[in-house]
PDB file of C-alpha atoms in Angstrom:
ATOM      1  CA  CYS A1366     152.877 229.327 116.486  1.00 42.00           C
ATOM      2  CA  TRP A1367     156.274 229.189 114.913  1.00 46.00           C
ATOM      3  CA  SER A1368     157.681 227.344 117.822  1.00 51.00           C
ATOM      4  CA  LEU A1369     155.030 224.632 117.595  1.00 54.00           C
ATOM      5  CA  ARG A1370     155.751 223.784 114.037  1.00 59.00           C
ATOM      6  CA  ASP A1371     159.296 222.742 115.185  1.00 59.00           C
ATOM      7  CA  LEU A1372     159.343 220.120 117.783  1.00 51.00           C
ATOM      8  CA  GLU A1373     162.956 220.617 118.448  1.00 55.00           C
ATOM      9  CA  ARG A1374     162.234 224.260 119.333  1.00 71.00           C
ATOM     10  CA  ALA A1375     159.394 223.329 121.548  1.00 65.00           C
ATOM     11  CA  LYS A1376     161.671 220.767 123.358  1.00 67.00           C
ATOM     12  CA  LYS A1377     164.264 223.636 124.183  1.00 73.00           C
ATOM     13  CA  LEU A1378     161.542 225.980 125.290  1.00 77.00           C
ATOM     14  CA  ARG A1379     160.448 223.857 128.042  1.00 84.00           C
ATOM     15  CA  TYR A1380     163.675 224.456 129.973  1.00 86.00           C
ATOM     16  CA  VAL A1381     163.413 228.097 129.710  1.00 88.00           C
ATOM     17  CA  ALA A1382     159.610 228.094 130.616  1.00 88.00           C
ATOM     18  CA  ALA A1383     160.332 225.918 133.728  1.00 91.00           C
ATOM     19  CA  ALA A1384     163.208 227.931 135.022  1.00 91.00           C
ATOM     20  CA  GLY A1385     161.472 231.197 134.396  1.00 91.00           C
ATOM     21  CA  SER A1386     158.296 229.997 136.122  1.00 91.00           C
ATOM     22  CA  LEU A1387     160.173 228.840 139.220  1.00 92.00           C
ATOM     23  CA  ALA A1388     162.179 232.091 139.329  1.00 92.00           C
ATOM     24  CA  LEU A1389     158.993 234.069 139.060  1.00 90.00           C
ATOM     25  CA  LEU A1390     157.189 232.274 141.718  1.00 90.00           C
ATOM     26  CA  ALA A1391     160.191 232.486 144.094  1.00 89.00           C
ATOM     27  CA  PHE A1392     160.540 236.264 143.282  1.00 89.00           C
ATOM     28  CA  ASN A1393     156.904 236.667 144.245  1.00 87.00           C
ATOM     29  CA  LEU A1394     157.192 234.853 147.504  1.00 86.00           C
ATOM     30  CA  VAL A1395     160.021 237.272 148.565  1.00 85.00           C
ATOM     31  CA  PHE A1396     158.992 240.554 146.971  1.00 84.00           C
ATOM     32  CA  GLY A1397     155.335 240.123 146.320  1.00 79.00           C
ATOM     33  CA  VAL A1398     152.669 242.363 147.626  1.00 79.00           C
ATOM     34  CA  GLU A1399     149.556 240.982 149.368  1.00 75.00           C
ATOM     35  CA  GLN A1400     146.135 242.088 148.086  1.00 70.00           C
ATOM     36  CA  TYR A1401     142.687 240.764 149.033  1.00 64.00           C
ATOM     37  CA  GLY A1402     144.320 238.048 151.177  1.00 64.00           C
ATOM     38  CA  ALA A1403     146.711 236.597 148.620  1.00 71.00           C
ATOM     39  CA  LYS A1404     150.312 237.557 147.980  1.00 75.00           C
ATOM     40  CA  ASN A1405     150.187 237.245 144.172  1.00 78.00           C
ATOM     41  CA  TRP A1406     151.394 240.666 142.844  1.00 79.00           C
ATOM     42  CA  ILE A1407     154.650 242.266 141.953  1.00 84.00           C
ATOM     43  CA  PHE A1408     154.949 245.947 141.580  1.00 81.00           C
ATOM     44  CA  ILE A1409     157.687 247.475 139.545  1.00 78.00           C
ATOM     45  CA  GLY A1410     157.662 251.140 139.018  1.00 75.00           C
ATOM     46  CA  GLY A1411     154.244 252.038 137.822  1.00 73.00           C
ATOM     47  CA  PHE A1412     153.458 248.676 136.488  1.00 79.00           C
ATOM     48  CA  SER A1413     151.893 245.436 138.280  1.00 79.00           C
ATOM     49  CA  LEU A1414     152.458 241.909 137.317  1.00 84.00           C
ATOM     50  CA  GLN A1415     150.835 238.778 138.286  1.00 87.00           C
ATOM     51  CA  PRO A1416     153.376 235.854 138.046  1.00 88.00           C
ATOM     52  CA  SER A1417     150.845 233.072 138.405  1.00 89.00           C
ATOM     53  CA  GLU A1418     149.256 234.184 135.132  1.00 90.00           C
ATOM     54  CA  ILE A1419     152.528 233.863 133.299  1.00 90.00           C
ATOM     55  CA  VAL A1420     153.352 230.461 134.894  1.00 93.00           C
ATOM     56  CA  LYS A1421     149.988 229.170 133.709  1.00 93.00           C
ATOM     57  CA  VAL A1422     151.262 229.294 130.060  1.00 91.00           C
ATOM     58  CA  SER A1423     154.386 227.456 131.085  1.00 91.00           C
ATOM     59  CA  LEU A1424     152.382 224.941 132.954  1.00 94.00           C
ATOM     60  CA  GLY A1425     150.397 224.002 129.842  1.00 92.00           C
ATOM     61  CA  LEU A1426     153.705 223.500 127.835  1.00 91.00           C
ATOM     62  CA  ILE A1427     155.644 221.552 130.512  1.00 93.00           C
ATOM     63  CA  LEU A1428     152.758 219.202 131.497  1.00 94.00           C
ATOM     64  CA  SER A1429     152.034 218.430 127.865  1.00 93.00           C
ATOM     65  CA  TYR A1430     155.517 217.683 126.965  1.00 91.00           C
ATOM     66  CA  TYR A1431     156.476 215.379 129.829  1.00 92.00           C
ATOM     67  CA  MET A1432     153.080 213.603 129.768  1.00 94.00           C
ATOM     68  CA  SER A1433     153.512 212.867 126.038  1.00 91.00           C
ATOM     69  CA  GLU A1434     157.148 211.514 126.882  1.00 89.00           C
ATOM     70  CA  ARG A1435     155.585 209.396 129.850  1.00 89.00           C
ATOM     71  CA  ARG A1436     157.893 211.066 132.457  1.00 89.00           C
ATOM     72  CA  PHE A1437     155.491 211.210 135.405  1.00 90.00           C
ATOM     73  CA  TRP A1438     157.711 212.369 138.058  1.00 91.00           C
ATOM     74  CA  THR A1439     159.083 215.280 136.063  1.00 91.00           C
ATOM     75  CA  TRP A1440     155.777 217.022 135.384  1.00 93.00           C
ATOM     76  CA  PHE A1441     154.455 215.953 138.902  1.00 93.00           C
ATOM     77  CA  VAL A1442     157.272 217.552 140.715  1.00 94.00           C
ATOM     78  CA  PHE A1443     156.940 220.751 138.872  1.00 94.00           C
ATOM     79  CA  LEU A1444     153.245 220.908 139.301  1.00 94.00           C
ATOM     80  CA  ALA A1445     153.816 220.222 143.085  1.00 93.00           C
ATOM     81  CA  ILE A1446     156.277 222.996 143.372  1.00 93.00           C
ATOM     82  CA  CYS A1447     153.948 225.421 141.668  1.00 92.00           C
ATOM     83  CA  MET A1448     151.023 224.328 143.849  1.00 91.00           C
ATOM     84  CA  GLY A1449     153.143 224.709 146.993  1.00 90.00           C
ATOM     85  CA  ALA A1450     154.332 228.265 145.957  1.00 90.00           C
ATOM     86  CA  LEU A1451     150.511 229.268 145.347  1.00 89.00           C
ATOM     87  CA  MET A1452     149.537 227.807 148.778  1.00 87.00           C
ATOM     88  CA  LEU A1453     152.329 229.780 150.482  1.00 87.00           C
ATOM     89  CA  GLN A1454     151.020 232.909 148.537  1.00 86.00           C
ATOM     90  CA  ARG A1455     147.541 232.061 149.688  1.00 84.00           C
ATOM     91  CA  ASP A1456     146.367 232.316 146.045  1.00 84.00           C
ATOM     92  CA  LEU A1457     143.932 229.432 146.237  1.00 84.00           C
ATOM     93  CA  GLY A1458     141.889 230.488 143.286  1.00 86.00           C
ATOM     94  CA  THR A1459     144.726 229.994 140.811  1.00 89.00           C
ATOM     95  CA  ALA A1460     145.900 226.919 142.515  1.00 90.00           C
ATOM     96  CA  LEU A1461     142.371 225.436 141.973  1.00 91.00           C
ATOM     97  CA  VAL A1462     142.663 226.314 138.255  1.00 93.00           C
ATOM     98  CA  TYR A1463     146.144 224.703 138.067  1.00 94.00           C
ATOM     99  CA  PHE A1464     145.155 221.590 139.808  1.00 94.00           C
ATOM    100  CA  THR A1465     141.806 220.804 138.120  1.00 94.00           C
ATOM    101  CA  ALA A1466     143.257 221.678 134.584  1.00 94.00           C
ATOM    102  CA  SER A1467     146.110 219.288 135.414  1.00 95.00           C
ATOM    103  CA  LEU A1468     143.919 216.477 136.645  1.00 95.00           C
ATOM    104  CA  ILE A1469     141.759 216.669 133.486  1.00 95.00           C
ATOM    105  CA  LEU A1470     144.821 216.627 131.330  1.00 95.00           C
ATOM    106  CA  PHE A1471     146.278 213.582 133.240  1.00 95.00           C
ATOM    107  CA  TYR A1472     142.882 211.700 132.812  1.00 94.00           C
ATOM    108  CA  ALA A1473     142.630 212.631 129.124  1.00 92.00           C
ATOM    109  CA  HIS A1474     146.252 211.113 128.607  1.00 92.00           C
ATOM    110  CA  SER A1475     146.152 208.193 130.778  1.00 90.00           C
ATOM    111  CA  GLY A1476     142.438 207.382 131.309  1.00 89.00           C
ATOM    112  CA  ASN A1477     143.441 206.001 134.846  1.00 91.00           C
ATOM    113  CA  VAL A1478     140.314 206.440 136.897  1.00 92.00           C
ATOM    114  CA  LEU A1479     141.906 205.224 140.099  1.00 94.00           C
ATOM    115  CA  LEU A1480     144.647 207.719 140.084  1.00 92.00           C
ATOM    116  CA  THR A1481     142.219 210.559 139.042  1.00 93.00           C
ATOM    117  CA  LEU A1482     139.934 209.798 141.983  1.00 93.00           C
ATOM    118  CA  ALA A1483     143.075 209.746 144.157  1.00 92.00           C
ATOM    119  CA  GLY A1484     143.852 213.236 142.909  1.00 90.00           C
ATOM    120  CA  LEU A1485     140.354 214.357 143.695  1.00 91.00           C
ATOM    121  CA  ALA A1486     140.615 212.986 147.211  1.00 92.00           C
ATOM    122  CA  GLY A1487     143.975 214.768 147.760  1.00 87.00           C
ATOM    123  CA  ALA A1488     142.387 218.017 146.458  1.00 87.00           C
ATOM    124  CA  SER A1489     139.558 217.608 149.042  1.00 88.00           C
ATOM    125  CA  GLY A1490     142.097 217.157 151.757  1.00 87.00           C
ATOM    126  CA  ALA A1491     144.003 220.344 150.708  1.00 84.00           C
ATOM    127  CA  ALA A1492     140.660 222.165 150.452  1.00 85.00           C
ATOM    128  CA  VAL A1493     139.874 221.300 153.967  1.00 86.00           C
ATOM    129  CA  PHE A1494     143.396 222.407 154.976  1.00 86.00           C
ATOM    130  CA  GLY A1495     143.071 225.699 153.192  1.00 82.00           C
ATOM    131  CA  TYR A1496     139.681 226.404 154.863  1.00 84.00           C
ATOM    132  CA  ASN A1497     141.152 225.778 158.365  1.00 86.00           C
ATOM    133  CA  ALA A1498     144.379 227.629 157.691  1.00 83.00           C
ATOM    134  CA  PHE A1499     143.223 230.730 156.020  1.00 81.00           C
ATOM    135  CA  ARG A1500     140.649 233.222 157.525  1.00 83.00           C
ATOM    136  CA  HIS A1501     139.808 234.847 154.177  1.00 79.00           C
ATOM    137  CA  VAL A1502     138.670 231.366 152.876  1.00 83.00           C
ATOM    138  CA  GLN A1503     136.557 230.769 155.933  1.00 86.00           C
ATOM    139  CA  ASN A1504     134.871 234.310 155.165  1.00 85.00           C
ATOM    140  CA  ARG A1505     134.271 233.261 151.520  1.00 86.00           C
ATOM    141  CA  VAL A1506     132.637 230.024 152.370  1.00 89.00           C
ATOM    142  CA  ALA A1507     130.523 231.645 154.976  1.00 88.00           C
ATOM    143  CA  ALA A1508     129.401 234.300 152.523  1.00 87.00           C
ATOM    144  CA  TRP A1509     128.642 231.587 150.058  1.00 89.00           C
ATOM    145  CA  LYS A1510     126.329 229.695 152.467  1.00 88.00           C
ATOM    146  CA  ASN A1511     124.440 232.916 153.316  1.00 88.00           C
ATOM    147  CA  PRO A1512     125.663 236.326 152.279  1.00 88.00           C
ATOM    148  CA  TRP A1513     122.786 237.753 154.145  1.00 87.00           C
ATOM    149  CA  SER A1514     123.935 236.653 157.477  1.00 85.00           C
ATOM    150  CA  ASP A1515     126.823 239.289 157.392  1.00 83.00           C
ATOM    151  CA  TYR A1516     125.533 241.588 154.754  1.00 82.00           C
ATOM    152  CA  HIS A1517     127.505 244.691 155.760  1.00 82.00           C
ATOM    153  CA  ASN A1518     130.910 242.798 156.040  1.00 84.00           C
ATOM    154  CA  THR A1519     131.813 239.585 154.375  1.00 83.00           C
ATOM    155  CA  GLY A1520     128.488 238.885 152.495  1.00 84.00           C
ATOM    156  CA  TYR A1521     128.234 242.413 150.957  1.00 86.00           C
ATOM    157  CA  GLN A1522     130.025 241.761 147.759  1.00 85.00           C
ATOM    158  CA  LEU A1523     128.185 238.607 146.862  1.00 87.00           C
ATOM    159  CA  ALA A1524     124.839 239.962 148.068  1.00 88.00           C
ATOM    160  CA  GLN A1525     125.221 243.130 145.736  1.00 87.00           C
ATOM    161  CA  THR A1526     126.174 240.707 142.888  1.00 88.00           C
ATOM    162  CA  LEU A1527     123.155 238.552 143.352  1.00 88.00           C
ATOM    163  CA  MET A1528     120.865 241.639 143.451  1.00 88.00           C
ATOM    164  CA  ALA A1529     122.327 243.125 140.416  1.00 87.00           C
ATOM    165  CA  ILE A1530     121.809 239.925 138.413  1.00 87.00           C
ATOM    166  CA  ALA A1531     118.280 239.459 139.668  1.00 87.00           C
ATOM    167  CA  SER A1532     117.313 243.192 138.794  1.00 84.00           C
ATOM    168  CA  ALA A1533     118.546 242.655 135.217  1.00 82.00           C
ATOM    169  CA  GLY A1534     115.646 240.593 133.890  1.00 82.00           C
ATOM    170  CA  LEU A1535     116.033 239.061 130.404  1.00 86.00           C
ATOM    171  CA  THR A1536     117.308 242.312 128.536  1.00 85.00           C
ATOM    172  CA  GLY A1537     119.113 244.152 131.201  1.00 83.00           C
ATOM    173  CA  VAL A1538     118.878 247.775 132.362  1.00 85.00           C
ATOM    174  CA  GLY A1539     120.971 249.066 129.485  1.00 83.00           C
ATOM    175  CA  LEU A1540     124.567 249.971 128.741  1.00 84.00           C
ATOM    176  CA  GLY A1541     126.150 252.257 131.342  1.00 77.00           C
ATOM    177  CA  LEU A1542     123.094 252.060 133.572  1.00 79.00           C
ATOM    178  CA  GLY A1543     122.505 250.156 136.730  1.00 75.00           C
ATOM    179  CA  SER A1544     124.760 250.490 139.684  1.00 78.00           C
ATOM    180  CA  PRO A1545     127.964 248.614 139.083  1.00 76.00           C
ATOM    181  CA  CYS A1546     130.025 250.565 141.392  1.00 77.00           C
ATOM    182  CA  ASP A1547     127.990 249.103 144.344  1.00 78.00           C
ATOM    183  CA  ILE A1548     129.863 245.847 143.673  1.00 79.00           C
ATOM    184  CA  PRO A1549     133.569 246.064 144.982  1.00 78.00           C
ATOM    185  CA  TYR A1550     135.992 245.063 142.187  1.00 74.00           C
ATOM    186  CA  TYR A1551     133.235 244.785 139.748  1.00 76.00           C
ATOM    187  CA  PHE A1552     135.794 245.226 136.823  1.00 78.00           C
ATOM    188  CA  THR A1553     137.712 242.200 137.736  1.00 77.00           C
ATOM    189  CA  ASP A1554     136.180 239.390 139.711  1.00 80.00           C
ATOM    190  CA  PHE A1555     132.575 240.443 139.188  1.00 85.00           C
ATOM    191  CA  ILE A1556     132.512 241.562 135.555  1.00 89.00           C
ATOM    192  CA  PHE A1557     130.088 238.837 134.651  1.00 90.00           C
ATOM    193  CA  ALA A1558     127.653 240.229 136.999  1.00 89.00           C
ATOM    194  CA  ILE A1559     127.718 243.618 135.346  1.00 90.00           C
ATOM    195  CA  ILE A1560     127.355 241.970 131.846  1.00 91.00           C
ATOM    196  CA  CYS A1561     124.131 240.421 133.174  1.00 90.00           C
ATOM    197  CA  GLU A1562     122.890 243.547 134.926  1.00 90.00           C
ATOM    198  CA  GLN A1563     123.428 245.935 131.920  1.00 91.00           C
ATOM    199  CA  PHE A1564     122.699 243.486 128.981  1.00 92.00           C
ATOM    200  CA  GLY A1565     120.399 241.040 130.619  1.00 90.00           C
ATOM    201  CA  LEU A1566     120.319 237.261 131.448  1.00 90.00           C
ATOM    202  CA  LEU A1567     119.921 236.362 127.881  1.00 92.00           C
ATOM    203  CA  PHE A1568     123.324 238.014 127.002  1.00 92.00           C
ATOM    204  CA  GLY A1569     124.896 236.382 130.026  1.00 92.00           C
ATOM    205  CA  ILE A1570     123.713 232.947 128.576  1.00 93.00           C
ATOM    206  CA  PHE A1571     125.113 233.936 125.186  1.00 94.00           C
ATOM    207  CA  THR A1572     128.433 234.890 126.847  1.00 94.00           C
ATOM    208  CA  MET A1573     128.624 231.474 128.445  1.00 95.00           C
ATOM    209  CA  GLY A1574     127.732 229.965 125.075  1.00 95.00           C
ATOM    210  CA  LEU A1575     130.843 231.627 123.557  1.00 94.00           C
ATOM    211  CA  TYR A1576     133.030 230.142 126.151  1.00 95.00           C
ATOM    212  CA  ALA A1577     131.445 226.727 125.632  1.00 95.00           C
ATOM    213  CA  ILE A1578     132.238 227.064 121.835  1.00 96.00           C
ATOM    214  CA  ILE A1579     135.975 227.875 122.664  1.00 95.00           C
ATOM    215  CA  ILE A1580     136.121 224.770 124.891  1.00 96.00           C
ATOM    216  CA  LEU A1581     134.368 222.544 122.391  1.00 96.00           C
ATOM    217  CA  ARG A1582     136.573 223.964 119.543  1.00 95.00           C
ATOM    218  CA  GLY A1583     139.687 223.318 121.678  1.00 95.00           C
ATOM    219  CA  MET A1584     138.639 219.611 122.334  1.00 95.00           C
ATOM    220  CA  SER A1585     137.971 219.168 118.675  1.00 94.00           C
ATOM    221  CA  ILE A1586     141.573 220.350 117.841  1.00 94.00           C
ATOM    222  CA  ALA A1587     143.121 218.141 120.379  1.00 94.00           C
ATOM    223  CA  ILE A1588     141.258 215.185 119.125  1.00 93.00           C
ATOM    224  CA  GLN A1589     142.208 215.840 115.494  1.00 91.00           C
ATOM    225  CA  THR A1590     145.966 216.070 116.011  1.00 90.00           C
ATOM    226  CA  ARG A1591     148.199 213.078 115.260  1.00 85.00           C
ATOM    227  CA  TYR A1592     150.916 213.775 117.797  1.00 86.00           C
ATOM    228  CA  SER A1593     150.622 213.218 121.553  1.00 90.00           C
ATOM    229  CA  PHE A1594     152.300 216.429 122.494  1.00 89.00           C
ATOM    230  CA  TYR A1595     150.149 218.728 120.354  1.00 90.00           C
ATOM    231  CA  GLY A1596     147.090 216.851 121.421  1.00 92.00           C
ATOM    232  CA  LEU A1597     147.874 217.296 125.060  1.00 94.00           C
ATOM    233  CA  LEU A1598     148.967 220.828 124.652  1.00 93.00           C
ATOM    234  CA  ALA A1599     145.557 221.746 122.961  1.00 93.00           C
ATOM    235  CA  MET A1600     143.814 219.938 125.760  1.00 95.00           C
ATOM    236  CA  ALA A1601     145.814 221.670 128.365  1.00 95.00           C
ATOM    237  CA  VAL A1602     144.945 225.173 126.954  1.00 95.00           C
ATOM    238  CA  THR A1603     141.285 224.087 126.762  1.00 96.00           C
ATOM    239  CA  ALA A1604     141.345 222.786 130.372  1.00 96.00           C
ATOM    240  CA  LEU A1605     143.050 225.927 131.745  1.00 96.00           C
ATOM    241  CA  LEU A1606     140.614 228.325 130.093  1.00 95.00           C
ATOM    242  CA  GLY A1607     137.502 226.277 130.755  1.00 95.00           C
ATOM    243  CA  MET A1608     138.256 225.723 134.457  1.00 94.00           C
ATOM    244  CA  GLN A1609     139.112 229.361 134.927  1.00 93.00           C
ATOM    245  CA  THR A1610     135.908 230.315 133.324  1.00 94.00           C
ATOM    246  CA  PHE A1611     133.753 227.798 135.315  1.00 94.00           C
ATOM    247  CA  ILE A1612     135.223 228.693 138.649  1.00 92.00           C
ATOM    248  CA  ILE A1613     134.768 232.565 138.322  1.00 92.00           C
ATOM    249  CA  ILE A1614     131.219 232.445 136.853  1.00 92.00           C
ATOM    250  CA  GLY A1615     130.204 229.652 139.335  1.00 92.00           C
ATOM    251  CA  GLY A1616     131.363 231.808 142.176  1.00 90.00           C
ATOM    252  CA  VAL A1617     129.622 234.920 140.865  1.00 90.00           C
ATOM    253  CA  LEU A1618     126.392 232.906 140.420  1.00 90.00           C
ATOM    254  CA  LYS A1619     126.763 231.382 143.821  1.00 90.00           C
ATOM    255  CA  LEU A1620     127.102 227.906 142.629  1.00 89.00           C
ATOM    256  CA  ILE A1621     130.507 227.436 144.395  1.00 89.00           C
ATOM    257  CA  PRO A1622     132.436 229.601 146.922  1.00 88.00           C
ATOM    258  CA  LEU A1623     133.998 232.596 145.251  1.00 84.00           C
ATOM    259  CA  THR A1624     137.670 232.808 144.350  1.00 82.00           C
ATOM    260  CA  GLY A1625     139.505 235.861 143.204  1.00 77.00           C
ATOM    261  CA  ILE A1626     140.378 235.020 139.624  1.00 85.00           C
ATOM    262  CA  THR A1627     139.604 236.828 136.282  1.00 87.00           C
ATOM    263  CA  LEU A1628     137.065 236.052 133.488  1.00 90.00           C
ATOM    264  CA  PRO A1629     139.199 235.110 130.597  1.00 92.00           C
ATOM    265  CA  PHE A1630     139.431 237.998 127.876  1.00 91.00           C
ATOM    266  CA  VAL A1631     136.998 240.038 129.688  1.00 89.00           C
ATOM    267  CA  SER A1632     138.127 241.161 133.187  1.00 86.00           C
ATOM    268  CA  TYR A1633     140.415 244.093 133.607  1.00 81.00           C
ATOM    269  CA  GLY A1634     143.974 243.013 133.960  1.00 77.00           C
ATOM    270  CA  GLY A1635     146.969 243.168 131.576  1.00 80.00           C
ATOM    271  CA  THR A1636     148.793 240.025 132.795  1.00 86.00           C
ATOM    272  CA  SER A1637     145.632 238.023 132.637  1.00 88.00           C
ATOM    273  CA  MET A1638     144.813 239.160 129.080  1.00 90.00           C
ATOM    274  CA  LEU A1639     148.342 238.464 127.854  1.00 90.00           C
ATOM    275  CA  SER A1640     148.255 234.850 129.300  1.00 92.00           C
ATOM    276  CA  CYS A1641     144.936 234.072 127.911  1.00 92.00           C
ATOM    277  CA  MET A1642     145.907 235.307 124.372  1.00 91.00           C
ATOM    278  CA  ALA A1643     149.203 233.368 124.618  1.00 89.00           C
ATOM    279  CA  LEU A1644     147.083 230.195 125.397  1.00 92.00           C
ATOM    280  CA  ILE A1645     144.879 230.945 122.434  1.00 92.00           C
ATOM    281  CA  GLY A1646     147.972 231.417 120.347  1.00 87.00           C
ATOM    282  CA  LEU A1647     149.229 227.975 121.386  1.00 88.00           C
ATOM    283  CA  LEU A1648     145.776 226.484 120.447  1.00 90.00           C
ATOM    284  CA  GLN A1649     145.907 228.176 117.110  1.00 88.00           C
ATOM    285  CA  GLY A1650     149.375 226.854 116.661  1.00 86.00           C
ATOM    286  CA  VAL A1651     148.087 223.101 117.092  1.00 89.00           C
ATOM    287  CA  SER A1652     145.177 223.815 114.794  1.00 89.00           C
ATOM    288  CA  SER A1653     147.683 225.167 112.076  1.00 86.00           C
ATOM    289  CA  ILE A1654     149.658 221.923 112.243  1.00 86.00           C
ATOM    290  CA  ASN A1655     146.350 220.004 111.860  1.00 85.00           C
ATOM    291  CA  GLN A1656     145.616 222.019 108.783  1.00 85.00           C
ATOM    292  CA  ASP A1657     149.087 221.407 107.437  1.00 80.00           C
ATOM    293  CA  GLU A1658     148.741 217.691 107.943  1.00 79.00           C
ATOM    294  CA  MET A1659     145.238 217.652 106.283  1.00 77.00           C
ATOM    295  CA  LYS A1660     146.658 219.628 103.235  1.00 78.00           C
ATOM    296  CA  TYR A1661     149.632 217.164 102.949  1.00 65.00           C
ATOM    297  CA  ASP A1662     147.285 214.206 103.026  1.00 67.00           C
ATOM    298  CA  SER A1663     145.195 215.730 100.296  1.00 73.00           C
ATOM    299  CA  GLN A1664     148.237 216.424  98.069  1.00 70.00           C
ATOM    300  CA  ILE A1665     149.430 212.865  98.569  1.00 73.00           C
ATOM    301  CA  SER A1666     145.984 211.542  97.696  1.00 69.00           C
ATOM    302  CA  CYS A1667     145.745 213.641  94.521  1.00 73.00           C
ATOM    303  CA  ALA A1668     149.186 212.426  93.558  1.00 71.00           C
ATOM    304  CA  GLU A1669     148.341 208.791  93.987  1.00 67.00           C
ATOM    305  CA  GLU A1670     145.032 209.270  91.933  1.00 68.00           C
ATOM    306  CA  ALA A1671     147.107 210.990  89.108  1.00 68.00           C
ATOM    307  CA  GLN A1672     149.572 208.099  88.802  1.00 69.00           C
ATOM    308  CA  PRO A1673     148.550 205.779  85.823  1.00 62.00           C
ATOM    309  CA  ALA A1674     147.436 202.363  86.585  1.00 52.00           C
ATOM    310  CA  VAL A1675     149.895 199.557  85.782  1.00 52.00           C
TER     311      VAL A1675
END
């Protein structure tokens, strides 16, 4: 928050954020460990780190600043490098979050429908390429179409998830009950299914409502700000959190093919939790600036009313 109150500090921060992000992605390409089909983890001693989660915060800062300065190629090249690194890592879920959030931010800033549609067309082409190039993507799409066709192999995870949600009813089976361990990686990718199973569909809807409130609040903060950079930053944070939430919940509910990302603030994972809290911190910083501006306007208004009429 302190850095957002000083635009000069925020400007200097972008260089460190960009250099650190590219260094992390390059380090991960060389020394990263592949898990679940994607090479997106770094293990140092007894600790693990997911660089793409850290870069997500930098992405919001860099895109917001350079879009506010109308320097198209600067932010576009940075985004393209990040997307290329994620494709090489086969981390397509995070790549989808990056791209969709960036496209939303671009449209919010420019209102250019043609370029936005061109971006969607490019994303469709990239999705087709990813499907043909990566076997684990083909397996996920096949499981999304019909998880029961290969129940004991590629469809097992999603089939167990759907059965857990279906058995929950409106009120669930109770805290600590049910069979969460039947779902592989239930504490990360499929935590929403466990919430529905143990607490019921009503609580699941309530959980989605909380995310909707965060998104609406973020959009409100972005609209209220007077400065382009701060408004774009608030919108970037909102888009990143909103798209990550939609993609993972949509995958769990079989609305879209599943991708291996976390549910913000809920899934197990230290790097994800830190990045999400950092994004909320940025949003709170913009909100604080809005409050300062409103307080200043109020003081000016009171001073003008107190002046004697001439």
